[in-house]
Coordinates of C-alpha atoms in Angstrom, one line a residue:
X1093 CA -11.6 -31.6 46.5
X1094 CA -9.5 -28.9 48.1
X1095 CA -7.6 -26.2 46.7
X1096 CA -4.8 -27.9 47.1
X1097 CA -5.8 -31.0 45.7
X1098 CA -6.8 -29.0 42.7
X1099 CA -3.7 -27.2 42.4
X1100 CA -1.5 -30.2 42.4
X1101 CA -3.4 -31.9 40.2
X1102 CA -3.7 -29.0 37.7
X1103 CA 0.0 -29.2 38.5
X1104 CA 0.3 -32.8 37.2
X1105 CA -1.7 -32.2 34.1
X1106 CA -0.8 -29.1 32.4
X1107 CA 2.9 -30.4 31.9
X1108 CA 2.0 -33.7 30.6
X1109 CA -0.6 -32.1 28.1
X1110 CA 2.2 -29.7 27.3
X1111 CA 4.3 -32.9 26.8
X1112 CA 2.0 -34.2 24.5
X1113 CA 1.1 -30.9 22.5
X1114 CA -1.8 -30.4 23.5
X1115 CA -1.6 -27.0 23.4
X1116 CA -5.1 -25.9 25.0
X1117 CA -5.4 -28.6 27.6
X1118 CA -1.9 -27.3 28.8
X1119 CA -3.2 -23.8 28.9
X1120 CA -6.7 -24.5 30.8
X1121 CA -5.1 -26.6 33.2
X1122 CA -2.1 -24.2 34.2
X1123 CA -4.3 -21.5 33.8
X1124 CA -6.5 -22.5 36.0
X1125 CA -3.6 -24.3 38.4
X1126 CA -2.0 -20.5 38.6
X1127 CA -5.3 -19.1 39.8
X1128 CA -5.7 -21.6 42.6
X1129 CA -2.5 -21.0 44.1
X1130 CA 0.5 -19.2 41.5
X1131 CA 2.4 -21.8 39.4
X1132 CA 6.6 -22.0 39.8
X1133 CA 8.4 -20.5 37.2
X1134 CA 9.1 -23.5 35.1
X1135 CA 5.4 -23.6 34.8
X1136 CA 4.5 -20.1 34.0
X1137 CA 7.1 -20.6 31.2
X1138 CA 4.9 -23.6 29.7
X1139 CA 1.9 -21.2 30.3
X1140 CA 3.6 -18.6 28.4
X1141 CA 4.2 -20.8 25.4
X1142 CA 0.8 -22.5 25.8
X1143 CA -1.0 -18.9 25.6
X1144 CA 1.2 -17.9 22.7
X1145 CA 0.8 -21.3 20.3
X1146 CA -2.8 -20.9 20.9
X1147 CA -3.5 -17.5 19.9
X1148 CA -3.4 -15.2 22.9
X1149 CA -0.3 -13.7 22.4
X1150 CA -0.3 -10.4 25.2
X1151 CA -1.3 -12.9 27.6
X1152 CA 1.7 -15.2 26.9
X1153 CA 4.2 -12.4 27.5
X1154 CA 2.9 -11.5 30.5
X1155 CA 3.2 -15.5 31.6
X1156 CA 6.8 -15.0 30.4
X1157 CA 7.3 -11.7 31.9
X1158 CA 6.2 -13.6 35.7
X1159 CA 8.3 -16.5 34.6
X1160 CA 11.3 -14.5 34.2
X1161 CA 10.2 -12.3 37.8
X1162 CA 10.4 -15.8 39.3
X1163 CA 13.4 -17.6 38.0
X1164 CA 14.9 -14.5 39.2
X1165 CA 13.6 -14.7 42.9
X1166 CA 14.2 -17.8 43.2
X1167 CA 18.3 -17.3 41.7
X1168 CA 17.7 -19.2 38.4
X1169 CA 19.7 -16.7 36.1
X1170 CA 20.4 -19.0 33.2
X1171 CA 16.2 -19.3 33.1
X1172 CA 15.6 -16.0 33.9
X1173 CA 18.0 -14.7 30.6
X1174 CA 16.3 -17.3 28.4
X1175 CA 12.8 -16.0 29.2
X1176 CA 14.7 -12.7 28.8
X1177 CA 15.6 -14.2 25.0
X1178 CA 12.4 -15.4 24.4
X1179 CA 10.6 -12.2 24.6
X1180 CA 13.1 -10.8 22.4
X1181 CA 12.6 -13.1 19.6
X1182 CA 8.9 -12.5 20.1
X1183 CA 8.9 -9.0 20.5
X1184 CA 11.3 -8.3 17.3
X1185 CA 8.4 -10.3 15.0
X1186 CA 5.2 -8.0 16.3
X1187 CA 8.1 -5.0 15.1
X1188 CA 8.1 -4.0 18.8
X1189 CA 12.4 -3.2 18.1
X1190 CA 12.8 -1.0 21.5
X1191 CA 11.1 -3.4 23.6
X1192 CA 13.1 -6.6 22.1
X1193 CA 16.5 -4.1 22.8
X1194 CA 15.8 -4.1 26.5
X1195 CA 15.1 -7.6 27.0
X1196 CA 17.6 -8.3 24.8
X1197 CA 20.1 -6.2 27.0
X1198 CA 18.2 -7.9 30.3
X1199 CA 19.2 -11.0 29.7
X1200 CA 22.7 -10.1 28.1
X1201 CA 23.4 -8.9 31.7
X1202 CA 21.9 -11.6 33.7
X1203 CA 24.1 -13.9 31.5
X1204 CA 27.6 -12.8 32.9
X1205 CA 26.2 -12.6 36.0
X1206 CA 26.2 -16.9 35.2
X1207 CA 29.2 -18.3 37.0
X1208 CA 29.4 -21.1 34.9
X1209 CA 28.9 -21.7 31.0
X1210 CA 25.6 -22.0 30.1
X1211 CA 23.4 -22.8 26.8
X1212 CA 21.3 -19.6 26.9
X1213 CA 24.4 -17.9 26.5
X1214 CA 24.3 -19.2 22.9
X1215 CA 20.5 -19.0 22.6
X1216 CA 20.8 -15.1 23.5
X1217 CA 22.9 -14.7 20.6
X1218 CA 20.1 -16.0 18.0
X1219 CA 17.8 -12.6 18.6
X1220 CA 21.6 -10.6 18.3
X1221 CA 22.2 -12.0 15.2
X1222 CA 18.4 -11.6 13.3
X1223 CA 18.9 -8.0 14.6
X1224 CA 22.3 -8.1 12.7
X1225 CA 20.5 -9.5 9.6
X1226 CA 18.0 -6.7 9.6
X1227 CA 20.2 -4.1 10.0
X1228 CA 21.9 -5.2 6.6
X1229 CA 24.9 -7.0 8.4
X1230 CA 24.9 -10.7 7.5
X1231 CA 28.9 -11.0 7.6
X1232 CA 28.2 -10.5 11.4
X1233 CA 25.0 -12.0 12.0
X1234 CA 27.4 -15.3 10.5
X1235 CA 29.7 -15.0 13.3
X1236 CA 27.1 -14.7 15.9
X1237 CA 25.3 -18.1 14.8
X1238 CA 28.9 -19.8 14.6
X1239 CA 29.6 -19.1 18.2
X1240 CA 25.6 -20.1 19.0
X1241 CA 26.0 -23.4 17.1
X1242 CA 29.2 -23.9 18.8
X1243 CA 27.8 -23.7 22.3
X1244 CA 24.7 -25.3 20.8
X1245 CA 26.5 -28.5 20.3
X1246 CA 28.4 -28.5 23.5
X1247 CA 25.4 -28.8 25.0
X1248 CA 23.4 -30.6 22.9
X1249 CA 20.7 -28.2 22.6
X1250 CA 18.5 -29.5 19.9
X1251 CA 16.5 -25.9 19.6
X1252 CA 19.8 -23.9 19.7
X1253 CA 21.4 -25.7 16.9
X1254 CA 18.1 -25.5 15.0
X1255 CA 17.8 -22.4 15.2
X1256 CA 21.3 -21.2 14.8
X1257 CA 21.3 -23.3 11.7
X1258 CA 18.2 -21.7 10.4
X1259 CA 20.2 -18.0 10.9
X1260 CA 23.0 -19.3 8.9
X1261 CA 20.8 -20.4 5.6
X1262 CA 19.1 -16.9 6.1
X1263 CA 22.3 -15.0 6.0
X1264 CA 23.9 -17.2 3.5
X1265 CA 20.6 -16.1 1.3
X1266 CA 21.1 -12.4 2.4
X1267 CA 24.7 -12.7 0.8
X1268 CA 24.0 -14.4 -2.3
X1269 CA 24.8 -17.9 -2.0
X1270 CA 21.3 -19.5 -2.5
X1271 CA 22.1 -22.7 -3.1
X1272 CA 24.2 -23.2 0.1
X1273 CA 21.3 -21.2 2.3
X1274 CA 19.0 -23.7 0.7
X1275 CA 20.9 -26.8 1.6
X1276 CA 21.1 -25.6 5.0
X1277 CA 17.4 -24.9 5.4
X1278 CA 16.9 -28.7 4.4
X1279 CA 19.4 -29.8 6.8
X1280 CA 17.3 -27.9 9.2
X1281 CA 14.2 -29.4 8.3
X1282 CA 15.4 -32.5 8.8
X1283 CA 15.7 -32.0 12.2
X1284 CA 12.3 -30.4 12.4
X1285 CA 10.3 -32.8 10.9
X1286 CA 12.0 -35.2 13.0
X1287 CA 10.5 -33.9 15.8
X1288 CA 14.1 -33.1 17.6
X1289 CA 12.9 -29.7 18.2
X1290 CA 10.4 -28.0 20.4
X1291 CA 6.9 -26.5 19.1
X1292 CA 8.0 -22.5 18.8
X1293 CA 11.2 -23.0 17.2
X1294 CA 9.6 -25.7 14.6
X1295 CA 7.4 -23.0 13.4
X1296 CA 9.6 -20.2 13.1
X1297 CA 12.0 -22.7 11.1
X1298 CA 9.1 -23.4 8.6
X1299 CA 7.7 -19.8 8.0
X1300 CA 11.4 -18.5 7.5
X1301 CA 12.6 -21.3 5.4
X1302 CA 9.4 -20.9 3.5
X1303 CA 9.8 -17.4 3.1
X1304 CA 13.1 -17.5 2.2
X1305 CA 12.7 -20.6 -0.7
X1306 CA 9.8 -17.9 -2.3
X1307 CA 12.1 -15.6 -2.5
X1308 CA 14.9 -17.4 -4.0
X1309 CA 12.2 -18.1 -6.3
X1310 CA 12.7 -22.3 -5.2
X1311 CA 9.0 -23.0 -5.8
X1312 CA 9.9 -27.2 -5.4
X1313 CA 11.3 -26.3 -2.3
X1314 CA 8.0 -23.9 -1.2
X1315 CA 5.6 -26.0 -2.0
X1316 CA 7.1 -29.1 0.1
X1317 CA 7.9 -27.4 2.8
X1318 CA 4.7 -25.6 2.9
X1319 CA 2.7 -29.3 2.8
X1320 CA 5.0 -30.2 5.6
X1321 CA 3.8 -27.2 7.7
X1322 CA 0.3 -27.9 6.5
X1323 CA 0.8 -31.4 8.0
X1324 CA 2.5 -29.9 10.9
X1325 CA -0.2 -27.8 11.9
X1326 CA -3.2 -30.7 11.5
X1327 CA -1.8 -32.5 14.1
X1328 CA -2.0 -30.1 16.3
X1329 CA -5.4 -28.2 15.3
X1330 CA -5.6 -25.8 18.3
X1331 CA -2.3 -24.1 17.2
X1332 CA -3.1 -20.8 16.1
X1333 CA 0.5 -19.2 16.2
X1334 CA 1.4 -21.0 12.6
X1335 CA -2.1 -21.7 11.6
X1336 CA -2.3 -18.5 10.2
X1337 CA 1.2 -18.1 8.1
X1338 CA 0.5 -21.4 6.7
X1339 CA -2.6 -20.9 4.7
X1340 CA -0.8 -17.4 4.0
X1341 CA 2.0 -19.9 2.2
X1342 CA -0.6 -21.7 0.3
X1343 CA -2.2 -18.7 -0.6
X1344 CA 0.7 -17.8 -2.4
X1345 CA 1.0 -21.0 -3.8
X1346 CA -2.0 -21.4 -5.1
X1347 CA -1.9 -18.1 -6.6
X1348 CA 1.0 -19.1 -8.5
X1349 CA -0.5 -22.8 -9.8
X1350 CA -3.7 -20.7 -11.2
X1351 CA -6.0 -21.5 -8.6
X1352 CA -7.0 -18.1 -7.8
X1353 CA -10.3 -19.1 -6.5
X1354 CA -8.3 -21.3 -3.5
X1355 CA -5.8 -18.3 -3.4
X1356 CA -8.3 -16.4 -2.2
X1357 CA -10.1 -18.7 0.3
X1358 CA -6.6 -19.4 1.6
X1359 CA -6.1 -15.7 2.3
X1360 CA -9.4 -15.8 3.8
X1361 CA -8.4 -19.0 6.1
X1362 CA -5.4 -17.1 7.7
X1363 CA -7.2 -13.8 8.6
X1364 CA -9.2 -15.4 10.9
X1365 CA -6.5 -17.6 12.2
X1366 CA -4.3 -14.3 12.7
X1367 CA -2.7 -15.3 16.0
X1368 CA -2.4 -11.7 18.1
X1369 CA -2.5 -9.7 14.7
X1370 CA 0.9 -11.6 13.3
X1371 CA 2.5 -8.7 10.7
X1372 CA 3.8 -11.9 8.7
X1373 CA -0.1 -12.9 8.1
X1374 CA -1.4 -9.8 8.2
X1375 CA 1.1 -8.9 5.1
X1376 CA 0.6 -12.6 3.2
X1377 CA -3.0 -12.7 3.3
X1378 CA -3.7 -9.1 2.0
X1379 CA -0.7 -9.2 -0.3
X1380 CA -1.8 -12.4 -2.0
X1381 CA -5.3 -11.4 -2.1
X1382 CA -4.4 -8.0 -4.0
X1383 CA -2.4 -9.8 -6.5
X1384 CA -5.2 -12.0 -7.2
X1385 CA -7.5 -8.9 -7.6
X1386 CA -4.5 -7.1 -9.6
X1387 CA -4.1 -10.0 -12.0
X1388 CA -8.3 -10.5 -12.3
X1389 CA -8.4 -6.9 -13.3
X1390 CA -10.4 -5.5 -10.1
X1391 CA -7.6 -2.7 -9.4
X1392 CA -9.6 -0.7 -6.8
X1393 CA -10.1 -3.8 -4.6
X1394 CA -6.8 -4.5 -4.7
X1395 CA -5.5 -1.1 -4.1
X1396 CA -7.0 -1.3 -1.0
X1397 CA -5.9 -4.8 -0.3
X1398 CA -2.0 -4.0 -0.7
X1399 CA -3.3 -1.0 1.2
X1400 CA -4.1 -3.5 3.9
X1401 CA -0.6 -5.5 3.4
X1402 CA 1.3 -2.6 4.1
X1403 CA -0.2 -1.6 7.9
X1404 CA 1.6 -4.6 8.3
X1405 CA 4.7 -2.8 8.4
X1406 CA 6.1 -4.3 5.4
X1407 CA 6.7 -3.1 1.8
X1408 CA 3.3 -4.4 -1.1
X1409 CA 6.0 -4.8 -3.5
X1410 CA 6.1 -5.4 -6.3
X1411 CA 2.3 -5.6 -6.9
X1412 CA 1.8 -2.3 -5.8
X1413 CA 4.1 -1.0 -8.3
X1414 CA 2.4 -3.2 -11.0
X1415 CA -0.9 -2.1 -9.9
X1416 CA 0.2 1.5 -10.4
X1417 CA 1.8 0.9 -13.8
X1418 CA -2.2 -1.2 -14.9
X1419 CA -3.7 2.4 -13.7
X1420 CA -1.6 4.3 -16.8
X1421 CA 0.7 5.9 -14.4
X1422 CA 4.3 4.5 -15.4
X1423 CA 6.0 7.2 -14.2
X1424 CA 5.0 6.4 -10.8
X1425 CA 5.2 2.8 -11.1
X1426 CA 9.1 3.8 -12.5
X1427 CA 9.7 5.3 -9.5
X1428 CA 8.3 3.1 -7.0
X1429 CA 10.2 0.3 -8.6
X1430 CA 13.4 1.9 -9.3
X1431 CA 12.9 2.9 -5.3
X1432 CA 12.4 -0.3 -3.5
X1433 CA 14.8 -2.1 -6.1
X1434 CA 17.4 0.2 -4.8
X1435 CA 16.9 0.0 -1.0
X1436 CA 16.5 -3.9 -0.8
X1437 CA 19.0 -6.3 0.1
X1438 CA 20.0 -9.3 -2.3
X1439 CA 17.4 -11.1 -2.2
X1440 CA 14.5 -8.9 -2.4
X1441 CA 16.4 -7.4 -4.7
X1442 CA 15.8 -10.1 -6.7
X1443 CA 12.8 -11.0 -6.3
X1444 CA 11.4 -7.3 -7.2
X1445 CA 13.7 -7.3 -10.9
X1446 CA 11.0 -9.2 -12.9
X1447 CA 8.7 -6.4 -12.0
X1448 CA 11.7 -4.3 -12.7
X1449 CA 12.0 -5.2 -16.2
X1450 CA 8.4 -5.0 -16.6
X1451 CA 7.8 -1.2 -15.8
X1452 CA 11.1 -0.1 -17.6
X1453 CA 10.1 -1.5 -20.6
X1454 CA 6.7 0.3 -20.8
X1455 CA 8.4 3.5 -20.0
X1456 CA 10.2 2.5 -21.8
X1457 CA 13.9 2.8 -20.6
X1458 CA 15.0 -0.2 -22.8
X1459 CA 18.7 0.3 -21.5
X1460 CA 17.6 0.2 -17.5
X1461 CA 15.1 -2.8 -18.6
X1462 CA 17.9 -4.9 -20.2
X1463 CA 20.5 -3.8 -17.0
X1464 CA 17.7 -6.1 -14.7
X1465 CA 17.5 -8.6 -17.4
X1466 CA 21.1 -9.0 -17.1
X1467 CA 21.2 -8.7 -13.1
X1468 CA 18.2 -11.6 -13.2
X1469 CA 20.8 -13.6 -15.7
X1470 CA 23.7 -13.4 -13.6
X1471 CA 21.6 -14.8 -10.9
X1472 CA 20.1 -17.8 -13.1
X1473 CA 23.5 -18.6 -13.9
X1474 CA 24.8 -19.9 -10.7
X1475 CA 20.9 -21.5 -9.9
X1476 CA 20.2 -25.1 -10.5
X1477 CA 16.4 -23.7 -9.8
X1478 CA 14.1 -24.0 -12.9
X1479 CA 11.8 -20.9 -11.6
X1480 CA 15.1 -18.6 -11.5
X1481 CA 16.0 -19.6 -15.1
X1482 CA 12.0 -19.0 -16.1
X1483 CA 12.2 -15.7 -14.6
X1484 CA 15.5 -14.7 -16.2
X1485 CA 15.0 -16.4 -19.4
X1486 CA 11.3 -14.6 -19.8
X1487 CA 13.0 -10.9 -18.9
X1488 CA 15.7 -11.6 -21.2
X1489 CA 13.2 -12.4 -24.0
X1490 CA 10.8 -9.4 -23.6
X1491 CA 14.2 -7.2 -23.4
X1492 CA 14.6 -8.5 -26.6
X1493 CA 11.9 -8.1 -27.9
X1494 CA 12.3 -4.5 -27.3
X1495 CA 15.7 -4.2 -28.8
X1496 CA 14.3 -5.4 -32.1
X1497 CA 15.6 -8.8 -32.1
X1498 CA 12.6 -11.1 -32.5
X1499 CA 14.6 -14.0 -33.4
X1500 CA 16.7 -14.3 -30.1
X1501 CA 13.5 -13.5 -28.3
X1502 CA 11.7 -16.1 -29.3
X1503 CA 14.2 -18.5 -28.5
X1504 CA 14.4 -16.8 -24.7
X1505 CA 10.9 -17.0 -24.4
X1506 CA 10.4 -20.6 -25.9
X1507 CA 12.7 -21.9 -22.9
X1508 CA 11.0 -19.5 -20.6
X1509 CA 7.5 -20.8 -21.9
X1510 CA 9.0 -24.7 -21.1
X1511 CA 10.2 -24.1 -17.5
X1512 CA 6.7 -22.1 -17.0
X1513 CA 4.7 -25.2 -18.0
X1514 CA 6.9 -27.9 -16.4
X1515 CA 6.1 -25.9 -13.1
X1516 CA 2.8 -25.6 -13.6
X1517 CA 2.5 -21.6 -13.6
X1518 CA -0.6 -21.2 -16.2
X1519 CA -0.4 -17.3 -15.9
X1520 CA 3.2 -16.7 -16.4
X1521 CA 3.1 -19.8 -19.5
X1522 CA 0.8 -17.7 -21.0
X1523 CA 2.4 -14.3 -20.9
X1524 CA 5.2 -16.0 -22.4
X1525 CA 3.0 -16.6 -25.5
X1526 CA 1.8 -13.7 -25.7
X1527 CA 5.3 -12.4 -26.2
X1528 CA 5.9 -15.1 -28.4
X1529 CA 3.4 -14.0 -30.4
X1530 CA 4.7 -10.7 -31.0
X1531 CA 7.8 -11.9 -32.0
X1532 CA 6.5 -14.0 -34.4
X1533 CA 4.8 -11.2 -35.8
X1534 CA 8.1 -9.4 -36.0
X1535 CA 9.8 -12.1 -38.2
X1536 CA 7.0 -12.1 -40.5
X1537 CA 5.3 -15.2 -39.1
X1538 CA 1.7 -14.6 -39.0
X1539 CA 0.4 -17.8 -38.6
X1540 CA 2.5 -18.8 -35.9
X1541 CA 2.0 -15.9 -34.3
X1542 CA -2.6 -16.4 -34.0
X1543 CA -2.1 -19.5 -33.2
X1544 CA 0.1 -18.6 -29.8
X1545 CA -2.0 -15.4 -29.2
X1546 CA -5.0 -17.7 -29.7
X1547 CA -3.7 -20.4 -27.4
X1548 CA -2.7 -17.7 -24.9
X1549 CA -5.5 -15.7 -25.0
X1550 CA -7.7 -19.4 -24.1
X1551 CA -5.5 -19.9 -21.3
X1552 CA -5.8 -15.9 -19.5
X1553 CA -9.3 -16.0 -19.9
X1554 CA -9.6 -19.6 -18.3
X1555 CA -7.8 -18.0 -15.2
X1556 CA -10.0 -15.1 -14.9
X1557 CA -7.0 -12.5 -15.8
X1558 CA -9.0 -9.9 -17.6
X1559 CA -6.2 -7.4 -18.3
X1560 CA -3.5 -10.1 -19.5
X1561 CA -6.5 -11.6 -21.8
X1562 CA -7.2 -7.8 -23.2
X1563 CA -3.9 -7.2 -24.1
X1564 CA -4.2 -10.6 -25.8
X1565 CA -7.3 -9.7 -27.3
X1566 CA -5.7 -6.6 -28.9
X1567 CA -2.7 -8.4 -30.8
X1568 CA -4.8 -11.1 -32.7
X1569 CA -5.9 -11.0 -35.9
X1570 CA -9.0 -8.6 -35.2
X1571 CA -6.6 -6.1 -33.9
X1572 CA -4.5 -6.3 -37.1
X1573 CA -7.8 -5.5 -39.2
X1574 CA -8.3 -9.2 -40.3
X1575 CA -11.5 -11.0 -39.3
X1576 CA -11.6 -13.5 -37.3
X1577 CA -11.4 -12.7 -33.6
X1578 CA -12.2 -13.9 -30.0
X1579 CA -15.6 -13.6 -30.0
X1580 CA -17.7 -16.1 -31.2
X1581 CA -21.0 -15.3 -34.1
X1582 CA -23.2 -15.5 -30.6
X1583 CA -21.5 -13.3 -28.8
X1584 CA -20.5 -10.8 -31.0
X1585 CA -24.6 -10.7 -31.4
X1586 CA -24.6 -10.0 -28.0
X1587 CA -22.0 -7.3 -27.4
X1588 CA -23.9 -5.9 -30.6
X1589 CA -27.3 -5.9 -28.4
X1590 CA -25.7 -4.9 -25.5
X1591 CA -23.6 -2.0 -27.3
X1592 CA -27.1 -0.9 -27.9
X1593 CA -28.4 -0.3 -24.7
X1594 CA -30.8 -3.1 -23.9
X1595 CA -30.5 -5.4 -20.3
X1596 CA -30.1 -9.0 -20.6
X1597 CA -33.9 -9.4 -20.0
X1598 CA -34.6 -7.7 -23.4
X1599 CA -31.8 -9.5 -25.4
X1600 CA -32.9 -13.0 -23.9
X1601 CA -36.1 -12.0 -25.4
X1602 CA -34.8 -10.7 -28.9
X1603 CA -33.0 -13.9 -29.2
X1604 CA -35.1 -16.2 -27.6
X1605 CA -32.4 -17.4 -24.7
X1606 CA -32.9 -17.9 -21.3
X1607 CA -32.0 -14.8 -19.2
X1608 CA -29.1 -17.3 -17.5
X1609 CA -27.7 -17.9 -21.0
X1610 CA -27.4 -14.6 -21.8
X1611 CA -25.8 -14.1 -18.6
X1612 CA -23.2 -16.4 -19.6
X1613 CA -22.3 -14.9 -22.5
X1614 CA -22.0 -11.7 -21.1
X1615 CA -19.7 -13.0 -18.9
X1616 CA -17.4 -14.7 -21.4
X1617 CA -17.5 -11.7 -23.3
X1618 CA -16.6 -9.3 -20.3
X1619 CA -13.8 -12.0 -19.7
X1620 CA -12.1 -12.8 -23.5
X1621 CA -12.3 -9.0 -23.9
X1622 CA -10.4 -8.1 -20.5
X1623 CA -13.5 -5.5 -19.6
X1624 CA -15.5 -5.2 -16.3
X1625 CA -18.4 -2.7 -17.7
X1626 CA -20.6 -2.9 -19.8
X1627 CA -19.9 0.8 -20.5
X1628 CA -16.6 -0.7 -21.6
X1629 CA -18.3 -3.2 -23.5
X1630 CA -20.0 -0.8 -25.4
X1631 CA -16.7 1.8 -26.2
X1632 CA -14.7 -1.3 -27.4
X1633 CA -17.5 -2.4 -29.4
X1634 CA -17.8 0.8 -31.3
X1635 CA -13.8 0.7 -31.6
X1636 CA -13.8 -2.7 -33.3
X1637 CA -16.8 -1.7 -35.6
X1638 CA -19.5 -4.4 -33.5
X1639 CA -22.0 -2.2 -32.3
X1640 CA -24.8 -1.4 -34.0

C-alpha cells in the first residue's frame, strides 16, 4: 500500500471513529494519517479533541495550535477564532489565565475580521463570560451568555446554546437564586443526555452542574447527575478527560453516604485517571481523601492530603480549617474560617458557614456563631432542598444549644436529625444526636439523653469516625461518674491488660484467646474510645479509673 493509499485511508477512518466516539481509534488513525502526509485543518481539530478526551492533553493543544495555523492559511477565520476559543476554555481550567487572555484576544480579533455573522462569534463569548464569573462579576457574565444564546439559536448551534445555558445556571447560583440556576442546569442536562451535544462540552456541562448542585448543598441532584456521568463515561471507556472528575464526584458522595472505605478507593480511581494533571481532580481526590482521614481521626495523613488538594490551586476549605480546630488550635482554625468565609462569593460562602458555626462555637464567639446560623437560615428559607434545611436546622440547634436554650435545640436538632436520616448521611445523623443528647441532659432528661448518646456513639464507631465517637464516649454515663459505659466487661479486661504494658501475645495468653481475638478487641476498643495508641489507651484508662 502506498503512502498515499495510507493517508487517505487513515483519512477515511479517523473521522468516522471520531463520529462514532471512539475516541482512541480516532486518535491512532489521524495520528498516524498526519505523519504520513499532514492532515487539513478540519482534521487536526478532531486530532486535537481526540488527544485531549484521551488523556494527552499538551499534545491536543498543540493539534489545535496547527489547526488554528491552518484554518488561517487556508482563509477560514470563523475556524481559525473557534480553535482560538477553544484553547481558551482549555487553557483557563489548567489556571494558565495569561495564556487563555491572548487566545482569547486572538480570536476576538480574527472575529471582526469575519465579514458576515458567524456562530463562533457567540461561542467566543462563553470563555468572556466564565472570566467574568471569576472575577466576581456575574451581572455581566449574564449579559454575555444572553447575547451567546441569542446567536446560539440563530444558528442552531446545539453546543453553543448548551453551553451558554450552563453559564447562565452558574451565574444565577453565583447571585443567589439557586433554585432558578438549578432548573437551568436540568434544562441543560436534558440536552446532554440526549446526546444533542458534542463530547467536550457534555463533560464540562456535567462536572460544573455537579459541582455547582454540591455546593448548593442539592445532594438529589449530585448524586443523579453524578450516575449520569458515571454512565456517560462507561460508554466511552477510553475517555480519560472526565474519567477522572467523575470518580472525584463519587468520592464525594460516597463520603457523605458513610462509605468511607469506597470514598477512598474512588479518590484513588481518579488519581490515576488524572487526565494532563486536571486541577479539578487533582483538588477532589485529595480533598475527599483528607476529609475521610480528618473524620477517621488520622489528622497527619490528612494534613498532608489537603496539603496535596491545595497545589491544585484551589482553597482545602473548610476541612482544613476543621482539621486545624481537631489539632486544639481554635484560634487558627477562627481565623482561617472567618478568612475564607469573608473572601468567597455566595455560594462558597455558603457552603463554608456550617464549618463556620462549628469553629465559633468552640471559641466560643456565641454571637458570630449564631450570625452564620442565621445567614445558613435565611438561605434554607427560600430552598425547597432537604440538605439546605439539615444544614441550617443542625447550626441553628447547636447555636442553641450554646445560648442555654435546650428546649428549642432539641426541637432544631430533631428536624435536623430527620432530614439527615431521610438522606442517608449516617455521620451528620449522628452528630445530631450527640447534640441531642446534651440537650437532654440540659432539661434534666437523663435517660433520654444515654439512650441518644448510646445510639450515636454505635453509629460513629460503625463509620470508623474515632474523634466524633470520643467525644461521644466522654458525655455518656461513664463520663458523668455513673457506671455503665461503652466498653464491654471483655474489653474493659483488655484496656486493663493493655493499660499494663503487656502485647496482645501475652494477654491472648492470660486470657486464653486467640492472638486474632484479642486483636479485635483492641480494635473496637481503639475505635468506641476515639484513640489511635495504645499510649492513649493507657492515659484514658488511668483517667476513667480502668487500669490496673
Amino acid at each position: 500500500m502506498s503512502a498515499e493509499t495510507g493517508l487517505d485511508d487513515g483519512l477515511d477512518r479517523g473521522p468516522a471513529a471520531f463520529r462514532e466516539q471512539r475516541w482512541t481509534d480516532a486518535f491512532q488513525t489521524l495520528r498516524e494519517a498526519d505523519q504520513s502526509g499532514g492532515l487539513p485543518a478540519a482534521d487536526l481539530e478532531r486530532l486535537a479533541t481526540a488527544e485531549i478526551l484521551t488523556g494527552s492533553a499538551a499534545a491536543g493543544f498543540a493539534s489545535l495550535t496547527r489547526a488554528h495555523e491552518e484554518y488561517l492559511v487556508v482563509g477560514d477565520l470563523a475556524g481559525a477564532a473557534r480553535c482560538a476559543g477553544w484553547m481558551a476554555i482549555h487553557l483557563m481550567h489548567f489556571g494558565e489565565g495569561e495564556r487563555a487572555g491572548g487566545w482569547l484576544a486572538r480570536g476576538q480579533r480574527l472575529v471582526a475580521e469575519i465579514p458576515r455573522p458567524d456562530a463562533v462569534e457567540g461561542f467566543l463569548m462563553i470563555p468572556m463570560s466564565l472570566a467574568r464569573l471569576h472575577q466576581g462579576d456575574p451581572g455581566g457574565a449574564l449579559e454575555l451568555l444572553a447575547r451567546a444564546a441569542g446567536i446560539g439559536q440563530a444558528f442552531q448551534d446545539r453546543d453553543l446554546m448548551a453551553l451558554a445555558l450552563l453559564g447562565t445556571g452558574q451565574a444565577a447560583v453565583g447571585q443567589g437564586r439557586v433554585e432558578e440556576g438549578l432548573q437551568i442546569f436540568d434544562e441543560v442536562m436534558v440536552a446532554v443526555t440526549a446526546g444533542e451535544v458534542s463530547a467536550i462540552p457534555s463533560g464540562i456541562a456535567y462536572c460544573a452542574v455537579i459541582a455547582s448542585c454540591q455546593l448548593a448543598f442539592d445532594l438529589g441532584r449530585a448524586l443523579e447527575w453524578t450516575a449520569a456521568l458515571d454512565r456517560w463515561c462507561a460508554g466511552q471507556p477510553d475517555m480519560a478527560a472526565f474519567s477522572g472528575q467523575c470518580q472525584a464526584h463519587r468520592a464525594e458522595l460516597f463520603r457523605w453516604h458513610g462509605a468511607w472505605d469506597e470514598a477512598l478507593a474512588a479518590a484513588t480511581t481518579a488519581d490515576a485517571r488524572t487526565a494532563g494533571n486536571d486541577p479539578e481532580v487533582l483538588f477532589g481526590a485529595n480533598y475527599q481523601r483528607g476529609e475521610v482521614q480528618r473524620l477517621r481521626g488520622q489528622l497527619d495523613a490528612a494534613g498532608l492530603s489537603f496539603s496535596s488538594a491545595a497545589n491544585s490551586g484551589f482553597e482545602p476549605q473548610p476541612g482544613l480549617a476543621l482539621l486545624v480546630l481537631q489539632r486544639g488550635d481554635i484560634q487558627q482554625a477562627q481565623s482561617m474560617i472567618r478568612r475564607a468565609a469573608g473572601t468567597a462569593d455566595a455560594a462558597i460562602r455558603r457552603h463554608l458557614l456550617p464549618a463556620l458555626v462549628e469553629i465559633e462555637l468552640a471559641v466560643p464567639d456565641v454571637a458570630a456563631a449564631r450570625q452564620g446560623a442565621d445567614e445558613l437560615g435565611r438561605f434554607a428559607a427560600g430552598s425547597a432542598t432537604p440538605m439546605v434545611r439539615a444544614v441550617a436546622a443542625q447550626a441553628d440547634g447547636a447555636v442553641r444549644l450554646a445560648e442555654a436554650d435546650p428546649l428549642g435545640a432539641c426541637a432544631a436538632l430533631r428536624r435536623a436529625w430527620r432530614l439527615w436520616f431521610d438522606l442517608g448521611v449516617p455521620y451528620e445523623a449522628a452528630r445530631c444526636r450527640v447534640l441531642i443528647g446534651q440537650a437532654c441532659l440540659g432539661l434534666g432528661d437523663e435517660t433520654s439523653a444515654d439512650m441518644e448518646l448510646a445510639a450515636a456513639h454505635e453509629a460513629l464507631a460503625v463509620l470508623g469516625a474515632a474523634p466524633a465517637a470520643a467525644w461521644a464516649a466522654s458525655l455518656m454515663p461513664r463520663g458523668r461518674g455513673k457506671v455503665a459505659g461503652p466498653l464491654t466487661p471483655r474489653e474493659e479486661q483488655v484496656l486493663r491488660l493493655v493499660a499494663s504494658g503487656q502485647g496482645n501475645r501475652a494477654i491472648a495468653v492470660g486470657l486464653f484467646l486467640s492472638e486474632k481475638t484479642v486483636a479485635r478487641h483492641v480494635s473496637n476498643i481503639f475505635l468506641k474510645l476515639g484513640l489511635t495508641s495504645r499510649a492513649a489507651a493507657t492515659r484514658y484508662a488511668f483517667e476513667h479509673g480502668l487500669a490496673g
